Amino acid sequence: MRQILVIGLGAGDPDYVTMQAVDALNAAEVFFVVDKGEDKSSLLELREQICDRYIRDDGYRLVTIPEPPRDRRAAAYVGAVDDWHERRAELFEAAILHHLPEGGCGAFLVWGDPALYDSTLRIIDHILARGAVDFDYRVIPGITAVQALAARHRLPLNRIGEPVHITTGRRLAAGLPEDLDSAVVMLDAGFAAADLNDPDLHVYWGAYLGTPNEVLRSGPLPEVADEIAATKRELRERHGWIMDTYLVRRERRERP
């Protein structure tokens, strides 16, 4: 049976690649990576650098899969994402059938960790449900942007007795729930925190974490929100893309 490894590469720094991931990289013969176009070519180059650095045998192959278009403005958000996943599954399935022989070992290289805001595992389930190709698969965890953000700002994600809440910019736009004092925000196309009307909030923000282009900002949200929003626009224009993560946190309040 074919074997598929879903390898978490970490948040961007090649030094974030774990020893378990290195072993997995050396077990695979074919690597499947999504080509997201010229704007994000640096991400493909970084994957190639990681492979060159850690794989001992240079006989491996790198197979690029074109990214299908996605309607990011669809009113039915979940339906649009499901449709995008299905089209991705078709392309991934074709690549596996064409490039990975029976008994072979292939790998998908995932930024951060495959279990946190990444679609690869859902797409793997789509492929297996379609029934055209059979394989076993294993997941190798990686260091997430959330962990990298906390490390770079030198802070714990949770305070004593409080939960860790991870959400998206889309969800944060509805406001930070009153029973939460901290939230990590991912997948924020704009800067949703700028619309939070709460003078007690602080923000710890990072873009391109773990890469040479890394940018960090922090401070009281009302004082730095405009600067962060402007920095995001400038960085996106300069690089053609941006990946950022941030923590918003209220000053400590007494709980009843």
Short mmCIF file of N, CA and C in Angstrom, two decimals, residues 117-209:
data_model
loop_
_atom_site.label_atom_id
_atom_site.label_comp_id
_atom_site.label_asym_id
_atom_site.label_seq_id
_atom_site.Cartn_x
_atom_site.Cartn_y
_atom_site.Cartn_z
N TYR A 117 -5.54 24.97 11.72
CA TYR A 117 -5.88 25.86 10.60
C TYR A 117 -5.11 25.52 9.33
N ASP A 118 -5.12 24.24 8.99
CA ASP A 118 -4.58 23.78 7.72
C ASP A 118 -5.58 22.77 7.15
N SER A 119 -5.71 22.75 5.84
CA SER A 119 -6.74 21.93 5.21
C SER A 119 -6.27 20.55 4.77
N THR A 120 -4.98 20.24 4.89
CA THR A 120 -4.44 19.02 4.29
C THR A 120 -5.11 17.76 4.82
N LEU A 121 -5.32 17.65 6.13
CA LEU A 121 -5.91 16.43 6.68
C LEU A 121 -7.36 16.26 6.22
N ARG A 122 -8.11 17.35 6.10
CA ARG A 122 -9.48 17.24 5.58
C ARG A 122 -9.46 16.77 4.13
N ILE A 123 -8.49 17.25 3.37
CA ILE A 123 -8.40 16.86 1.96
C ILE A 123 -7.99 15.39 1.84
N ILE A 124 -7.11 14.94 2.72
CA ILE A 124 -6.75 13.52 2.74
C ILE A 124 -8.01 12.67 2.96
N ASP A 125 -8.88 13.10 3.89
CA ASP A 125 -10.13 12.38 4.12
C ASP A 125 -11.02 12.40 2.89
N HIS A 126 -11.06 13.54 2.19
CA HIS A 126 -11.83 13.63 0.94
C HIS A 126 -11.32 12.60 -0.07
N ILE A 127 -10.01 12.51 -0.22
CA ILE A 127 -9.41 11.60 -1.21
C ILE A 127 -9.77 10.16 -0.89
N LEU A 128 -9.61 9.77 0.37
CA LEU A 128 -9.90 8.39 0.75
C LEU A 128 -11.39 8.07 0.57
N ALA A 129 -12.25 9.06 0.84
CA ALA A 129 -13.69 8.84 0.68
C ALA A 129 -14.07 8.65 -0.79
N ARG A 130 -13.30 9.26 -1.69
CA ARG A 130 -13.60 9.13 -3.12
C ARG A 130 -13.33 7.71 -3.62
N GLY A 131 -12.38 7.01 -3.01
CA GLY A 131 -12.16 5.60 -3.31
C GLY A 131 -11.33 5.28 -4.53
N ALA A 132 -10.78 6.28 -5.20
CA ALA A 132 -10.00 6.02 -6.41
C ALA A 132 -8.57 5.57 -6.10
N VAL A 133 -8.07 5.92 -4.93
CA VAL A 133 -6.72 5.53 -4.53
C VAL A 133 -6.72 5.23 -3.04
N ASP A 134 -5.97 4.20 -2.67
CA ASP A 134 -5.93 3.81 -1.27
C ASP A 134 -4.51 4.00 -0.75
N PHE A 135 -4.41 4.44 0.49
CA PHE A 135 -3.11 4.61 1.12
C PHE A 135 -3.28 4.70 2.63
N ASP A 136 -2.20 4.45 3.34
CA ASP A 136 -2.16 4.70 4.77
C ASP A 136 -1.44 6.03 4.97
N TYR A 137 -1.73 6.73 6.06
CA TYR A 137 -1.04 8.00 6.25
C TYR A 137 -0.72 8.24 7.72
N ARG A 138 0.28 9.09 7.95
CA ARG A 138 0.74 9.42 9.29
C ARG A 138 0.99 10.92 9.36
N VAL A 139 0.74 11.50 10.52
CA VAL A 139 0.87 12.94 10.71
C VAL A 139 2.04 13.22 11.64
N ILE A 140 2.92 14.13 11.20
CA ILE A 140 4.08 14.54 11.99
C ILE A 140 3.84 15.98 12.44
N PRO A 141 3.71 16.24 13.74
CA PRO A 141 3.39 17.59 14.21
C PRO A 141 4.54 18.55 14.01
N GLY A 142 4.20 19.84 13.99
CA GLY A 142 5.20 20.88 13.82
C GLY A 142 4.97 22.04 14.76
N ILE A 143 5.94 22.91 14.87
CA ILE A 143 5.83 24.11 15.69
C ILE A 143 4.93 25.11 14.96
N THR A 144 3.91 25.59 15.65
CA THR A 144 2.93 26.48 15.02
C THR A 144 3.36 27.94 15.10
N ALA A 145 2.70 28.77 14.30
CA ALA A 145 2.91 30.21 14.38
C ALA A 145 2.48 30.74 15.75
N VAL A 146 1.52 30.06 16.37
CA VAL A 146 1.06 30.47 17.70
C VAL A 146 2.20 30.33 18.71
N GLN A 147 2.89 29.20 18.67
CA GLN A 147 4.03 28.99 19.57
C GLN A 147 5.16 29.97 19.26
N ALA A 148 5.42 30.17 17.97
CA ALA A 148 6.49 31.09 17.58
C ALA A 148 6.18 32.51 18.04
N LEU A 149 4.92 32.91 17.92
CA LEU A 149 4.51 34.25 18.35
C LEU A 149 4.76 34.43 19.85
N ALA A 150 4.34 33.44 20.65
CA ALA A 150 4.53 33.54 22.09
C ALA A 150 6.01 33.59 22.45
N ALA A 151 6.81 32.79 21.76
CA ALA A 151 8.25 32.78 22.04
C ALA A 151 8.90 34.11 21.68
N ARG A 152 8.53 34.67 20.54
CA ARG A 152 9.16 35.92 20.10
C ARG A 152 8.77 37.10 20.99
N HIS A 153 7.55 37.05 21.55
CA HIS A 153 7.13 38.11 22.46
C HIS A 153 7.41 37.77 23.93
N ARG A 154 7.97 36.59 24.16
CA ARG A 154 8.39 36.16 25.50
C ARG A 154 7.23 36.21 26.50
N LEU A 155 6.13 35.53 26.12
CA LEU A 155 4.97 35.51 27.00
C LEU A 155 4.30 34.15 26.97
N PRO A 156 3.66 33.75 28.08
CA PRO A 156 2.87 32.51 28.08
C PRO A 156 1.52 32.76 27.40
N LEU A 157 1.04 31.78 26.70
CA LEU A 157 -0.25 31.94 26.03
C LEU A 157 -1.41 31.97 27.03
N ASN A 158 -1.30 31.20 28.08
CA ASN A 158 -2.37 31.18 29.07
C ASN A 158 -1.91 31.82 30.37
N ARG A 159 -2.85 32.49 31.02
CA ARG A 159 -2.59 32.97 32.38
C ARG A 159 -3.20 31.96 33.36
N ILE A 160 -2.85 32.08 34.62
CA ILE A 160 -3.24 31.08 35.61
C ILE A 160 -4.75 30.92 35.66
N GLY A 161 -5.19 29.69 35.46
CA GLY A 161 -6.61 29.37 35.54
C GLY A 161 -7.43 29.80 34.36
N GLU A 162 -6.79 30.28 33.27
CA GLU A 162 -7.54 30.76 32.11
C GLU A 162 -7.31 29.84 30.91
N PRO A 163 -8.29 29.75 30.01
CA PRO A 163 -8.15 28.91 28.82
C PRO A 163 -7.30 29.60 27.75
N VAL A 164 -6.88 28.79 26.79
CA VAL A 164 -6.26 29.31 25.57
C VAL A 164 -7.33 29.28 24.48
N HIS A 165 -7.64 30.43 23.91
CA HIS A 165 -8.68 30.54 22.89
C HIS A 165 -8.02 30.94 21.57
N ILE A 166 -8.21 30.11 20.54
CA ILE A 166 -7.65 30.39 19.22
C ILE A 166 -8.82 30.56 18.25
N THR A 167 -8.82 31.66 17.52
CA THR A 167 -9.94 31.95 16.64
C THR A 167 -9.43 32.59 15.35
N THR A 168 -10.36 33.04 14.52
CA THR A 168 -10.01 33.67 13.25
C THR A 168 -10.42 35.14 13.26
N GLY A 169 -9.86 35.89 12.32
CA GLY A 169 -10.26 37.28 12.18
C GLY A 169 -11.74 37.42 11.91
N ARG A 170 -12.30 36.49 11.14
CA ARG A 170 -13.73 36.52 10.83
C ARG A 170 -14.57 36.41 12.11
N ARG A 171 -14.15 35.54 13.03
CA ARG A 171 -14.86 35.37 14.28
C ARG A 171 -14.63 36.55 15.23
N LEU A 172 -13.41 37.06 15.26
CA LEU A 172 -13.11 38.16 16.17
C LEU A 172 -13.89 39.41 15.80
N ALA A 173 -14.26 39.54 14.53
CA ALA A 173 -15.00 40.72 14.09
C ALA A 173 -16.30 40.90 14.87
N ALA A 174 -16.83 39.80 15.43
CA ALA A 174 -18.05 39.88 16.24
C ALA A 174 -17.77 40.35 17.66
N GLY A 175 -16.49 40.47 18.01
CA GLY A 175 -16.11 40.95 19.34
C GLY A 175 -15.48 39.85 20.17
N LEU A 176 -14.71 40.26 21.18
CA LEU A 176 -14.11 39.33 22.12
C LEU A 176 -15.12 39.05 23.23
N PRO A 177 -15.52 37.78 23.39
CA PRO A 177 -16.53 37.47 24.40
C PRO A 177 -16.13 37.97 25.79
N GLU A 178 -17.12 38.38 26.56
CA GLU A 178 -16.86 38.97 27.87
C GLU A 178 -16.21 37.98 28.83
N ASP A 179 -16.44 36.67 28.62
CA ASP A 179 -15.87 35.69 29.54
C ASP A 179 -14.47 35.26 29.12
N LEU A 180 -13.91 35.93 28.11
CA LEU A 180 -12.54 35.65 27.68
C LEU A 180 -11.69 36.90 27.82
N ASP A 181 -10.49 36.72 28.35
CA ASP A 181 -9.58 37.84 28.45
C ASP A 181 -8.44 37.77 27.44
N SER A 182 -8.30 36.63 26.75
CA SER A 182 -7.21 36.46 25.79
C SER A 182 -7.71 35.67 24.59
N ALA A 183 -7.22 36.02 23.41
CA ALA A 183 -7.52 35.25 22.21
C ALA A 183 -6.36 35.36 21.23
N VAL A 184 -5.96 34.23 20.68
CA VAL A 184 -4.99 34.20 19.59
C VAL A 184 -5.77 34.23 18.29
N VAL A 185 -5.37 35.09 17.38
CA VAL A 185 -6.12 35.29 16.13
C VAL A 185 -5.26 34.89 14.94
N MET A 186 -5.84 34.06 14.07
CA MET A 186 -5.17 33.62 12.85
C MET A 186 -6.09 33.89 11.66
N LEU A 187 -5.54 33.79 10.47
CA LEU A 187 -6.32 33.92 9.23
C LEU A 187 -7.12 35.22 9.20
N ASP A 188 -6.47 36.31 9.53
CA ASP A 188 -7.13 37.61 9.53
C ASP A 188 -6.65 38.40 8.32
N ALA A 189 -7.49 38.51 7.31
CA ALA A 189 -7.10 39.19 6.08
C ALA A 189 -6.83 40.67 6.32
N GLY A 190 -7.59 41.28 7.22
CA GLY A 190 -7.35 42.67 7.58
C GLY A 190 -6.68 42.74 8.94
N PHE A 191 -7.27 43.51 9.83
CA PHE A 191 -6.83 43.52 11.23
C PHE A 191 -8.07 43.76 12.06
N ALA A 192 -8.83 42.67 12.29
CA ALA A 192 -10.14 42.77 12.93
C ALA A 192 -10.06 43.37 14.32
N ALA A 193 -8.94 43.19 15.00
CA ALA A 193 -8.80 43.72 16.35
C ALA A 193 -8.93 45.24 16.40
N ALA A 194 -8.65 45.90 15.30
CA ALA A 194 -8.72 47.37 15.27
C ALA A 194 -10.13 47.87 15.57
N ASP A 195 -11.14 47.04 15.35
CA ASP A 195 -12.52 47.46 15.58
C ASP A 195 -13.03 47.11 16.98
N LEU A 196 -12.17 46.53 17.81
CA LEU A 196 -12.59 46.19 19.17
C LEU A 196 -12.55 47.45 20.04
N ASN A 197 -13.66 47.79 20.60
CA ASN A 197 -13.76 49.00 21.41
C ASN A 197 -13.52 48.65 22.87
N ASP A 198 -12.27 48.43 23.21
CA ASP A 198 -11.93 48.02 24.57
C ASP A 198 -10.57 48.63 24.93
N PRO A 199 -10.53 49.66 25.76
CA PRO A 199 -9.27 50.33 26.07
C PRO A 199 -8.32 49.49 26.91
N ASP A 200 -8.80 48.36 27.45
CA ASP A 200 -7.96 47.52 28.30
C ASP A 200 -7.20 46.46 27.53
N LEU A 201 -7.41 46.38 26.21
CA LEU A 201 -6.77 45.34 25.43
C LEU A 201 -5.35 45.71 25.03
N HIS A 202 -4.45 44.74 25.13
CA HIS A 202 -3.11 44.81 24.57
C HIS A 202 -3.04 43.85 23.39
N VAL A 203 -2.13 44.09 22.46
CA VAL A 203 -1.96 43.20 21.32
C VAL A 203 -0.49 42.86 21.16
N TYR A 204 -0.25 41.61 20.78
CA TYR A 204 1.11 41.11 20.49
C TYR A 204 1.02 40.50 19.10
N TRP A 205 1.63 41.14 18.13
CA TRP A 205 1.43 40.81 16.71
C TRP A 205 2.75 40.40 16.06
N GLY A 206 2.66 39.44 15.13
CA GLY A 206 3.85 39.04 14.39
C GLY A 206 3.50 38.61 12.98
N ALA A 207 4.32 39.01 12.01
CA ALA A 207 4.14 38.61 10.61
C ALA A 207 5.39 37.91 10.11
N TYR A 208 5.21 36.95 9.19
CA TYR A 208 6.33 36.17 8.62
C TYR A 208 7.19 35.58 9.73
N LEU A 209 6.53 35.07 10.76
CA LEU A 209 7.26 34.55 11.92
C LEU A 209 8.25 33.46 11.52
#
